CSV table of C-alpha atoms in Angstrom, one decimal:
chain,number,residue,atom,x,y,z
D,1,MET,CA,112.2,118.6,129.7
D,2,GLN,CA,111.1,120.2,126.4
D,3,SER,CA,113.8,120.8,123.8
D,4,PRO,CA,114.5,124.5,122.9
D,5,VAL,CA,115.0,123.2,119.3
D,6,SER,CA,111.9,122.4,117.2
D,7,TYR,CA,111.1,118.7,116.4
D,8,ASP,CA,111.4,119.3,112.6
D,9,LEU,CA,114.9,120.6,113.0
D,10,ILE,CA,115.9,117.8,115.3
D,11,LEU,CA,114.6,115.3,112.8
D,12,TYR,CA,116.4,116.9,109.9
D,13,ILE,CA,119.7,116.9,111.8
D,14,LEU,CA,119.3,113.2,113.0
D,15,SER,CA,118.6,112.1,109.5
D,16,PHE,CA,122.3,112.5,108.7
D,17,LEU,CA,122.9,109.8,111.3
D,18,ALA,CA,120.6,107.2,109.7
D,19,ASP,CA,123.4,104.7,109.4
D,20,LYS,CA,124.7,105.2,113.0
D,21,SER,CA,122.2,103.3,115.1
D,22,GLN,CA,124.3,103.3,118.3
D,23,ILE,CA,124.4,107.1,118.3
D,24,LEU,CA,120.6,107.3,117.6
D,25,TYR,CA,120.0,105.0,120.6
D,26,ARG,CA,121.8,107.4,122.9
D,27,LEU,CA,120.1,110.4,121.4
D,28,ALA,CA,116.7,108.8,122.0
D,29,LEU,CA,117.4,109.2,125.8
D,30,VAL,CA,117.8,113.0,125.7
D,31,ASN,CA,114.1,114.0,125.9
D,32,ARG,CA,110.7,113.4,124.3
D,33,GLU,CA,111.5,115.3,121.0
D,34,PHE,CA,114.8,113.5,120.5
D,35,ASN,CA,113.2,110.1,121.3
D,36,GLN,CA,110.4,110.7,118.8
D,37,ALA,CA,112.9,111.8,116.1
D,38,ALA,CA,115.4,109.0,116.7
D,39,SER,CA,112.6,106.4,116.8
D,40,LYS,CA,111.2,107.6,113.4
D,41,ILE,CA,114.6,107.1,111.8
D,42,LEU,CA,115.4,103.8,113.6
D,43,TYR,CA,112.1,102.3,112.6
D,44,ALA,CA,112.0,103.7,109.1
D,45,GLN,CA,113.4,100.3,108.0
D,46,VAL,CA,112.5,97.0,109.6
D,47,ILE,CA,114.6,93.9,108.8
D,48,LEU,CA,113.7,90.3,109.6
D,49,CYS,CA,116.5,88.0,108.6
D,50,PRO,CA,116.7,84.8,110.7
D,51,SER,CA,120.0,83.0,110.5
D,52,TYR,CA,120.4,79.3,109.5
D,53,HIS,CA,120.3,76.7,112.3
D,54,HIS,CA,121.4,73.2,111.3
D,55,ILE,CA,119.4,71.3,113.8
D,56,ALA,CA,116.9,68.4,113.6
D,57,PRO,CA,113.2,69.4,113.0
D,58,ASN,CA,111.6,70.6,116.1
D,59,LEU,CA,107.9,69.9,116.4
D,60,LYS,CA,107.7,72.7,119.1
D,61,ASP,CA,109.0,75.3,116.7
D,62,ASN,CA,106.2,77.8,116.0
D,63,GLY,CA,108.2,79.8,113.5
D,64,LEU,CA,108.4,82.9,115.7
D,65,LEU,CA,111.6,84.7,116.7
D,66,THR,CA,113.2,83.5,119.9
D,67,GLU,CA,115.7,86.4,120.0
D,68,PRO,CA,115.2,90.1,120.5
D,69,SER,CA,114.3,91.8,117.2
D,70,GLN,CA,113.4,95.1,115.8
D,71,PHE,CA,110.6,93.4,114.0
D,72,ILE,CA,108.9,92.6,117.3
D,73,SER,CA,109.0,96.1,118.8
D,74,ALA,CA,108.1,97.7,115.4
D,75,LYS,CA,104.6,96.2,115.8
D,76,LEU,CA,103.9,98.4,118.8
D,77,PRO,CA,101.4,101.2,118.1
D,78,ARG,CA,103.9,103.9,119.0
D,79,TYR,CA,106.4,102.7,116.4
D,80,SER,CA,104.3,101.0,113.7
D,81,SER,CA,103.4,104.2,111.9
D,82,PHE,CA,107.2,105.0,111.4
D,83,VAL,CA,107.8,101.9,109.3
D,84,GLU,CA,108.4,102.7,105.6
D,85,ARG,CA,110.6,99.9,104.4
D,86,LEU,CA,110.1,96.2,105.3
D,87,HIS,CA,112.7,93.6,104.3
D,88,ILE,CA,112.3,89.9,105.1
D,89,ALA,CA,115.0,87.5,104.1
D,90,GLY,CA,117.0,84.6,105.6
D,91,PHE,CA,115.8,81.3,106.8
D,92,LEU,CA,112.1,81.2,107.7
D,93,SER,CA,110.3,78.1,109.1
D,94,THR,CA,109.0,75.8,106.4
D,95,ARG,CA,106.2,74.4,108.6
D,96,ALA,CA,102.6,75.1,107.6
D,97,PRO,CA,100.1,77.0,109.6
D,98,PRO,CA,98.6,76.8,112.2
D,99,ASN,CA,101.8,75.2,113.6
D,100,ASN,CA,103.8,78.0,112.0
D,101,LYS,CA,102.6,81.2,113.7
D,102,LEU,CA,104.8,83.4,111.6
D,103,HIS,CA,102.1,83.7,109.0
D,104,ALA,CA,99.7,85.3,111.4
D,105,ALA,CA,102.4,87.5,112.9
D,106,LEU,CA,103.4,88.8,109.5
D,107,CYS,CA,99.8,89.7,108.6
D,108,LYS,CA,99.4,91.5,111.9
D,109,ALA,CA,102.6,93.4,111.4
D,110,VAL,CA,101.9,94.4,107.8
D,111,GLN,CA,98.4,95.5,108.8
D,112,SER,CA,99.9,97.9,111.4
D,113,PHE,CA,102.5,99.3,109.0
D,114,THR,CA,100.2,101.8,107.4
D,115,HIS,CA,102.9,103.9,105.7
D,116,LEU,CA,104.8,101.2,103.9
D,117,GLN,CA,106.7,102.5,100.8
D,118,SER,CA,109.0,99.6,100.1
D,119,VAL,CA,108.6,95.9,100.7
D,120,SER,CA,111.1,93.1,100.0
D,121,PHE,CA,110.3,89.4,100.5
D,122,THR,CA,113.4,87.4,99.6
D,123,PRO,CA,113.8,84.5,102.1
D,124,VAL,CA,116.0,81.5,101.4
D,125,SER,CA,113.7,78.9,103.1
D,126,TYR,CA,110.0,79.4,103.6
D,127,HIS,CA,106.5,77.8,103.5
D,128,GLU,CA,105.0,78.3,100.1
D,129,ASP,CA,102.1,80.4,101.3
D,130,ILE,CA,104.0,82.4,103.9
D,131,PHE,CA,103.4,85.8,102.1
D,132,VAL,CA,100.0,85.3,100.4
D,133,GLU,CA,97.8,87.0,103.0
D,134,SER,CA,100.5,89.7,103.6
D,135,LEU,CA,100.6,90.5,99.9
D,136,LYS,CA,96.8,90.9,99.9
D,137,ILE,CA,97.1,93.5,102.6
D,138,ILE,CA,100.1,95.3,101.0
D,139,GLN,CA,98.4,95.4,97.6
D,140,LYS,CA,95.8,97.8,99.0
D,141,ARG,CA,98.5,100.2,100.3
D,142,SER,CA,98.4,103.4,98.3
D,143,THR,CA,101.8,104.5,99.7
D,144,LEU,CA,103.7,101.5,98.3
D,145,GLU,CA,106.3,102.4,95.6
D,146,GLU,CA,108.8,99.6,95.6
D,147,LEU,CA,108.3,95.8,95.6
D,148,THR,CA,111.0,93.1,95.6
D,149,VAL,CA,110.1,89.4,95.6
D,150,ASN,CA,111.6,86.1,94.9
D,151,ARG,CA,110.2,82.6,94.3
D,152,SER,CA,108.5,82.6,97.7
D,153,CYS,CA,105.9,84.9,96.0
D,154,PHE,CA,105.7,83.0,92.7
D,155,ASP,CA,103.6,80.0,91.9
D,156,GLU,CA,105.4,76.7,91.7
D,157,PRO,CA,105.1,75.0,88.3
D,158,ASN,CA,102.7,72.0,87.8
D,159,ILE,CA,100.9,72.5,91.0
D,160,THR,CA,97.4,71.0,90.8
D,161,ASN,CA,94.5,72.9,92.3
D,162,PRO,CA,93.3,71.0,95.4
D,163,MET,CA,89.8,72.3,95.0
D,164,SER,CA,89.4,70.8,91.5
D,165,SER,CA,88.5,67.3,92.6
D,166,SER,CA,87.0,67.8,96.0
D,167,GLY,CA,83.4,68.4,97.1
D,168,LEU,CA,80.4,66.1,97.7
D,169,ALA,CA,77.4,65.9,95.3
D,170,THR,CA,74.3,67.4,96.9
D,171,LEU,CA,70.7,67.7,95.7
D,172,GLY,CA,69.6,71.0,97.1
D,173,GLU,CA,69.9,74.3,95.2
D,174,GLU,CA,71.8,75.9,98.1
D,175,ASP,CA,74.3,73.1,98.2
D,176,GLU,CA,74.8,73.3,94.4
D,177,GLU,CA,75.5,77.1,94.7
D,178,GLN,CA,77.9,76.4,97.6
D,179,GLU,CA,79.6,73.7,95.5
D,180,GLU,CA,80.1,76.1,92.6
D,181,GLN,CA,81.7,78.6,94.9
D,182,GLU,CA,84.0,76.0,96.4
D,183,ARG,CA,85.1,75.0,92.9
D,184,GLU,CA,86.1,78.5,92.0
D,185,PRO,CA,89.9,78.4,91.8
D,186,PRO,CA,91.6,80.6,94.4
D,187,ILE,CA,93.6,83.5,93.2
D,188,THR,CA,97.2,82.5,92.4
D,189,LYS,CA,100.3,84.3,93.7
D,190,THR,CA,101.1,85.3,90.2
D,191,GLN,CA,97.7,86.9,89.8
D,192,LEU,CA,98.1,88.6,93.1
D,193,LEU,CA,101.4,90.1,92.2
D,194,ALA,CA,100.1,91.3,88.8
D,195,SER,CA,97.3,93.2,90.6
D,196,PHE,CA,99.8,95.7,92.2
D,197,ARG,CA,99.6,99.2,90.7
D,198,ASN,CA,101.5,102.5,90.9
D,199,LEU,CA,104.9,100.9,91.6
D,200,ILE,CA,108.0,103.0,90.8
D,201,LYS,CA,110.4,100.1,91.3
D,202,LEU,CA,109.9,96.4,90.7
D,203,SER,CA,112.5,93.7,91.4
D,204,LEU,CA,112.0,90.0,90.6
D,205,HIS,CA,114.6,87.6,91.8
D,206,ASP,CA,114.9,84.4,89.7
D,207,PRO,CA,111.8,85.1,87.6
D,208,THR,CA,109.9,82.1,86.4
D,209,ARG,CA,108.2,81.7,83.0
D,210,ALA,CA,104.8,82.1,84.7
D,211,ILE,CA,105.7,85.4,86.3
D,212,LEU,CA,107.2,86.7,83.1
D,213,GLN,CA,104.1,85.8,81.2
D,214,ALA,CA,102.1,87.8,83.7
D,215,LEU,CA,104.6,90.7,83.5
D,216,ILE,CA,104.6,91.0,79.7
D,217,PRO,CA,102.6,92.7,78.5
D,218,GLY,CA,99.7,92.9,81.0
D,219,TRP,CA,101.5,94.0,84.2
D,220,LEU,CA,103.9,96.2,82.4
D,221,ASP,CA,101.1,98.0,80.7
D,222,ALA,CA,99.3,98.6,84.0
D,223,LEU,CA,102.6,100.0,85.5
D,224,SER,CA,103.6,102.0,82.4
D,225,GLY,CA,102.6,105.3,83.9
D,226,THR,CA,104.7,105.0,87.0
D,227,LEU,CA,107.4,102.3,86.7
D,228,THR,CA,111.0,103.7,86.2
D,229,ASP,CA,113.1,100.9,87.8
D,230,LEU,CA,112.8,97.2,86.6
D,231,HIS,CA,115.2,94.6,87.9
D,232,LEU,CA,115.2,91.0,86.7
D,233,MET,CA,117.9,89.5,88.9
D,234,ALA,CA,119.4,86.1,89.8
D,235,SER,CA,120.0,85.1,93.4
D,236,HIS,CA,123.2,83.4,94.4
D,237,PHE,CA,121.8,79.9,93.7
D,238,GLY,CA,119.3,81.0,91.0
D,239,ASN,CA,119.3,82.2,87.5
D,240,CYS,CA,117.3,84.2,84.9
D,241,GLY,CA,117.2,81.4,82.3
D,242,SER,CA,113.5,82.1,81.7
D,243,ILE,CA,114.5,85.4,80.0
D,244,THR,CA,114.9,84.4,76.4
D,245,PRO,CA,115.5,86.7,73.3
D,246,GLY,CA,111.8,86.5,72.6
D,247,VAL,CA,110.8,87.5,76.1
D,248,LEU,CA,113.3,90.4,76.1
D,249,ARG,CA,112.1,91.7,72.7
D,250,SER,CA,108.5,91.6,73.7
D,251,ALA,CA,109.2,93.5,76.9
D,252,ILE,CA,111.1,96.4,75.3
D,253,PRO,CA,108.1,98.3,73.8
D,254,HIS,CA,106.6,98.6,77.3
D,255,LEU,CA,109.7,100.0,78.9
D,256,GLU,CA,110.0,103.5,77.4
D,257,ARG,CA,109.9,105.1,80.9
D,258,ILE,CA,112.5,102.8,82.4
D,259,CYS,CA,115.6,104.7,83.8
D,260,SER,CA,117.2,101.8,85.8
D,261,PHE,CA,117.3,98.2,84.5
D,262,SER,CA,118.9,95.0,85.7
D,263,ILE,CA,119.1,91.7,83.9
D,264,GLY,CA,120.6,88.6,85.5
D,265,LEU,CA,122.6,85.8,83.9
D,266,SER,CA,120.8,84.0,81.1
D,267,TYR,CA,122.9,81.8,78.8
D,268,SER,CA,120.2,82.0,76.1
D,269,LEU,CA,120.9,85.7,75.6
D,270,THR,CA,123.8,86.8,73.5
D,271,ASP,CA,125.5,90.2,73.7
D,272,GLN,CA,123.8,91.2,70.5
D,273,ASP,CA,120.3,90.3,71.9
D,274,VAL,CA,120.9,92.3,75.1
D,275,PHE,CA,122.4,95.5,73.7
D,276,ASN,CA,120.1,95.7,70.7
D,277,ALA,CA,117.2,95.6,73.1
D,278,LEU,CA,118.8,98.0,75.6
D,279,SER,CA,119.6,100.6,73.0
D,280,GLN,CA,115.9,101.0,72.4
D,281,LEU,CA,115.3,102.4,75.9
D,282,PRO,CA,115.6,106.2,75.5
D,283,ASN,CA,115.8,107.0,79.2
D,284,LEU,CA,118.1,104.2,80.4
D,285,ASN,CA,120.8,105.8,82.6
D,286,THR,CA,121.5,103.0,85.1
D,287,LEU,CA,122.3,99.3,84.1
D,288,ARG,CA,123.2,96.2,86.1
D,289,ILE,CA,124.2,93.3,83.9
D,290,ASN,CA,126.0,89.9,84.0
D,291,TYR,CA,129.0,89.2,81.8
D,292,TYR,CA,130.2,85.9,80.5
D,293,LEU,CA,132.7,85.2,77.7
D,294,GLN,CA,131.1,84.7,74.3
D,295,ASN,CA,132.9,83.6,71.2
D,296,THR,CA,130.2,85.3,69.0
D,297,SER,CA,130.2,88.7,70.6
D,298,PRO,CA,129.9,91.5,67.9
D,299,PRO,CA,132.9,93.9,67.4
D,300,ARG,CA,130.6,96.8,68.5
D,301,PHE,CA,127.6,97.1,70.7
D,302,ALA,CA,124.5,99.1,70.0
D,303,PRO,CA,125.1,102.5,71.7
D,304,LEU,CA,123.7,103.4,75.1
D,305,ARG,CA,123.9,107.2,74.8
D,306,GLN,CA,122.2,108.0,78.1
D,307,LEU,CA,124.0,105.5,80.3
D,308,ARG,CA,125.7,107.1,83.3
D,309,ALA,CA,126.0,104.2,85.8
D,310,LEU,CA,127.1,100.6,85.0
D,311,THR,CA,127.4,97.6,87.3
D,312,VAL,CA,129.0,94.5,85.8
D,313,CYS,CA,128.7,91.1,87.6
D,314,HIS,CA,131.4,88.7,86.5
D,315,ASN,CA,133.6,85.8,87.5
D,316,ARG,CA,137.2,86.5,88.2
D,317,PRO,CA,139.3,86.1,85.1
D,318,GLU,CA,141.9,83.4,85.5
D,319,THR,CA,143.8,83.9,82.2
D,320,ARG,CA,144.9,86.8,80.1
D,321,ARG,CA,142.4,85.9,77.5
D,322,GLU,CA,139.6,86.1,80.0
D,323,ARG,CA,140.9,89.3,81.4
D,324,ASP,CA,141.2,90.9,78.0
D,325,GLY,CA,137.7,89.7,77.1
D,326,LEU,CA,136.2,91.3,80.2
D,327,CYS,CA,138.0,94.6,79.6
D,328,LYS,CA,137.1,94.7,75.9
D,329,TRP,CA,133.4,93.9,76.7
D,330,ILE,CA,133.2,96.8,79.2
D,331,ARG,CA,134.9,99.2,76.7
D,332,LYS,CA,132.3,98.2,74.0
D,333,ALA,CA,129.4,98.7,76.5
D,334,VAL,CA,130.3,102.2,77.5
D,335,ALA,CA,132.1,103.5,74.4
D,336,THR,CA,129.5,106.1,73.6
D,337,SER,CA,128.1,106.6,77.1
D,338,PRO,CA,128.6,109.6,79.4
D,339,LEU,CA,129.8,107.3,82.1
D,340,GLU,CA,129.9,108.6,85.7
D,341,ARG,CA,129.8,105.5,87.8
D,342,LEU,CA,131.4,102.1,87.1
D,343,SER,CA,131.2,99.1,89.5
D,344,LEU,CA,132.6,95.6,89.0
D,345,GLU,CA,131.2,92.8,91.2
D,346,ASP,CA,133.3,89.7,91.4
D,347,GLU,CA,131.0,86.7,92.0
D,348,SER,CA,133.7,84.1,92.2
D,349,GLU,CA,133.3,81.9,95.2
D,350,SER,CA,137.0,81.6,95.8
D,351,GLY,CA,137.8,85.3,95.4
D,352,ASN,CA,138.6,87.7,98.2
D,353,GLU,CA,139.9,91.3,98.6
D,354,THR,CA,143.6,90.5,98.9
D,355,SER,CA,144.0,87.3,96.8
D,356,ALA,CA,146.1,87.6,93.7
D,357,ASN,CA,144.4,88.3,90.3
D,358,LEU,CA,145.2,89.7,86.9
D,359,ALA,CA,145.5,93.4,86.6
D,360,LEU,CA,142.7,95.1,84.7
D,361,ASP,CA,145.1,97.7,83.3
D,362,PRO,CA,143.5,97.8,79.8
D,363,LEU,CA,140.3,99.0,81.3
D,364,ILE,CA,142.1,101.8,83.2
D,365,ASP,CA,143.6,103.0,79.9
D,366,HIS,CA,140.1,103.2,78.4
D,367,LEU,CA,138.6,105.0,81.4
D,368,VAL,CA,141.4,107.6,81.4
D,369,ALA,CA,141.2,108.1,77.7
D,370,ILE,CA,137.4,108.4,77.3
D,371,HIS,CA,135.8,109.0,80.7
D,372,ALA,CA,138.4,110.8,82.8
D,373,LYS,CA,136.5,114.2,82.9
D,374,ARG,CA,133.1,112.6,83.9
D,375,LEU,CA,133.9,109.6,86.0
D,376,LYS,CA,132.9,110.2,89.6
D,377,VAL,CA,132.7,106.7,91.2
D,378,LEU,CA,135.0,103.8,90.4
D,379,ASP,CA,134.2,100.6,92.5
D,380,MET,CA,136.6,97.8,91.6
D,381,ARG,CA,137.2,96.6,95.1
D,382,LEU,CA,138.1,93.0,94.0
D,383,SER,CA,139.9,94.1,90.8
D,384,PHE,CA,143.7,94.6,90.8
D,385,VAL,CA,145.3,97.7,89.2
D,386,GLY,CA,149.1,97.8,88.6
D,387,VAL,CA,151.3,100.5,90.0
D,388,GLU,CA,151.8,102.5,86.8
D,389,LYS,CA,148.1,102.4,85.9
D,390,PHE,CA,147.3,103.4,89.5
D,391,ARG,CA,149.5,106.4,89.1
D,392,PHE,CA,147.9,107.2,85.7
D,393,LEU,CA,144.4,106.9,87.2
D,394,CYS,CA,145.2,109.2,90.2
D,395,SER,CA,146.8,111.9,88.0
D,396,GLN,CA,144.1,111.9,85.2
D,397,CYS,CA,140.7,111.1,86.7
D,398,THR,CA,140.5,114.2,88.8
D,399,GLU,CA,136.7,114.3,89.1
D,400,LEU,CA,136.6,111.1,91.1
D,401,GLU,CA,134.6,111.3,94.3
D,402,GLU,CA,134.8,107.6,95.4
D,403,MET,CA,137.3,105.0,94.5
D,404,SER,CA,137.8,101.4,95.5
D,405,LEU,CA,140.6,99.2,94.2
D,406,VAL,CA,143.0,96.4,94.8
D,407,VAL,CA,146.6,97.7,94.6
D,408,ASP,CA,150.1,96.4,95.2
D,409,ARG,CA,151.5,97.5,98.6
D,410,ASN,CA,154.2,99.4,96.7
D,411,ALA,CA,151.5,101.9,95.7
D,412,LEU,CA,150.9,102.9,99.3
D,413,ALA,CA,153.9,102.0,101.5
D,414,ARG,CA,155.9,104.8,103.0
D,415,TRP,CA,159.2,103.3,102.0
D,416,SER,CA,158.1,102.9,98.4
D,417,PRO,CA,159.8,105.4,96.1
D,418,GLN,CA,156.5,106.0,94.3
D,419,ARG,CA,154.2,106.9,97.3
D,420,LEU,CA,151.7,107.3,94.5
D,421,PHE,CA,148.6,108.3,96.4
D,422,VAL,CA,150.3,110.9,98.5
D,423,GLU,CA,152.0,112.4,95.4
D,424,HIS,CA,148.9,112.6,93.3
D,425,GLY,CA,146.1,113.0,95.8
D,426,SER,CA,146.1,116.8,95.5
D,427,ALA,CA,144.9,116.5,91.9
D,428,MET,CA,141.7,114.7,93.0
D,429,LYS,CA,139.9,117.7,94.6
D,430,ARG,CA,136.5,116.0,94.8
D,431,LEU,CA,137.6,112.7,96.3
D,432,HIS,CA,135.9,112.0,99.7
D,433,THR,CA,136.1,108.2,100.0
D,434,ALA,CA,139.0,105.9,99.1
D,435,THR,CA,139.1,102.1,99.7
D,436,PHE,CA,142.2,100.0,99.0
D,437,ASN,CA,142.7,96.3,99.4
D,438,VAL,CA,146.4,95.5,99.3
D,439,CYS,CA,147.0,92.2,97.5
D,440,HIS,CA,149.6,89.7,98.6
D,441,SER,CA,149.2,90.9,102.1
D,442,ARG,CA,149.1,88.7,105.2
D,443,PRO,CA,146.1,89.2,107.5
D,444,THR,CA,148.3,90.2,110.4
D,445,ARG,CA,150.4,92.7,108.3
D,446,LYS,CA,149.8,96.4,108.8
D,447,ASP,CA,150.4,97.8,105.4
D,448,ILE,CA,150.1,101.4,106.6
D,449,ASP,CA,150.3,103.0,110.0
D,450,ASP,CA,148.4,106.0,111.5
D,451,ARG,CA,151.1,108.4,110.3
D,452,LEU,CA,150.9,107.3,106.6
D,453,ALA,CA,147.1,107.3,106.8
D,454,HIS,CA,147.2,110.9,108.0
D,455,GLU,CA,149.4,111.8,105.1
D,456,MET,CA,147.1,110.1,102.6
D,457,VAL,CA,143.9,111.7,104.0
D,458,THR,CA,145.4,115.1,104.0
D,459,SER,CA,146.9,114.8,100.6
D,460,ALA,CA,143.5,115.0,98.9
D,461,PRO,CA,141.7,118.3,99.9
D,462,ASN,CA,138.3,116.7,100.5
D,463,LEU,CA,139.2,113.1,101.5
D,464,ARG,CA,137.3,112.2,104.7
D,465,GLN,CA,137.3,108.4,104.7
D,466,LEU,CA,140.2,106.0,104.0
D,467,VAL,CA,139.9,102.2,104.3
D,468,VAL,CA,142.9,99.9,103.8
D,469,ASN,CA,142.4,96.2,104.2
D,470,LYS,CA,139.2,96.9,106.3
D,471,ARG,CA,141.1,99.3,108.6
D,472,LYS,CA,139.3,102.6,108.6
D,473,TRP,CA,140.4,106.2,109.2
D,474,GLU,CA,138.2,109.3,109.2
D,475,GLY,CA,139.2,112.9,108.9
D,476,SER,CA,137.2,115.8,110.5
D,477,TRP,CA,137.6,119.3,111.7
D,478,VAL,CA,137.6,119.5,115.5
D,479,TYR,CA,138.0,122.1,118.2
D,480,THR,CA,141.2,121.8,120.2
D,481,GLU,CA,141.5,122.5,123.9
D,482,GLY,CA,142.9,125.9,123.1
D,483,GLY,CA,139.8,126.8,121.1
D,484,ALA,CA,141.4,126.5,117.7
D,485,VAL,CA,140.0,124.5,114.8
D,486,GLU,CA,142.2,121.9,113.2
D,487,PHE,CA,141.9,118.9,110.9
D,488,GLN,CA,142.5,115.6,112.6
D,489,VAL,CA,142.6,112.0,111.3
D,490,HIS,CA,141.4,109.2,113.7
D,491,ARG,CA,141.4,105.4,113.2
D,492,ILE,CA,137.9,104.0,113.6
D,493,THR,CA,138.6,100.3,113.1
């Protein structure tokens, strides 16, 4: 049955459900037009991320997936042209080809994905040459705009060339020519990466000295006309120690177009090194950076006058000195910035959403005093805010659209005399998403019930999603049985 609605309109409507795969699965069964539109959205991103299996080495393991996967069906001709983003992570087989058939499967898949725009190769375990042939194919894709790689695509240091000492001496001219060809060193993975052009976004995880030498200045010069996002990041078990003050200074002249920049943890870099370099980027509006306590941090940082979004990765402060150091560092970083988005990412291994921690109240004072009229997103989902500062935040930061905090249960509970969010929610007219993790809360404790959740959602005019300790409520306008339209709040999880 042909749909009375055009395919383009169906595709546009379904695009709003891109993160709701179960609904898209059902819509794909309606008719041919819905199936085509739903498939295009479902296969726009293909993820291959095998989980870790702690078992003895299996000589029969061919590296291929044994479970149903989107990656397998994406290679079919009817779906392969839909794939725009390919993400490969997790634990891949470390066996070498031809015993490891994943190499050939990846090449075949990449060859069929003719409209790739974004590629991410960041596995935890892998064979050293797993992506070489795939990168050669991807390098020729004119549609590619984003590339993310880790050490699986870098050359390992001090690897000798196996071709340098091999080959038998021959007397004929043809054999001599063949020997010369055999002695030509193969292209390295670093050289292969440096041949990519027209990238808009480049992310290097745990960059090595070799890849940084290729990046600066040659690769950056080649990408200078298109590159706007550069991310030099550290993985959970890695680091960015190869980024030294000299490396950073040499890169800055080639980053004039950069709007978004990330730099991972490197203990060889001081605050002065980093911010003096960043202040020379005239278009920098988004920054992701690691914080660690330094005794030689300057009293003021070089200004970042275009910075609108800041993400700070840090370890949870255990003492007041560490807490004050973190708050002061963030204040110095954004003192002259038109800040609209602030995110704090706690990288402590022992931290969780509801464990006790020191309140970052000094930071709230600064945000209210300097950035209240501009701040739109505040993501401090693992950072505690005291009751009084929570009241201060809700009443003053009226432009907030999203907020995520750790709060005391007195800030939300119905029996609390404050009932802070319900009282001050009406002032936050733009707030649509609120996430609260209640500290000192037992896993089995229900800190709020459906009735209080309804009061909280309806207290803010545009609040549509509320999450408290991973319990989620959503508000929406619905038709009643009597034909009227009313606002209702339903618990999702």
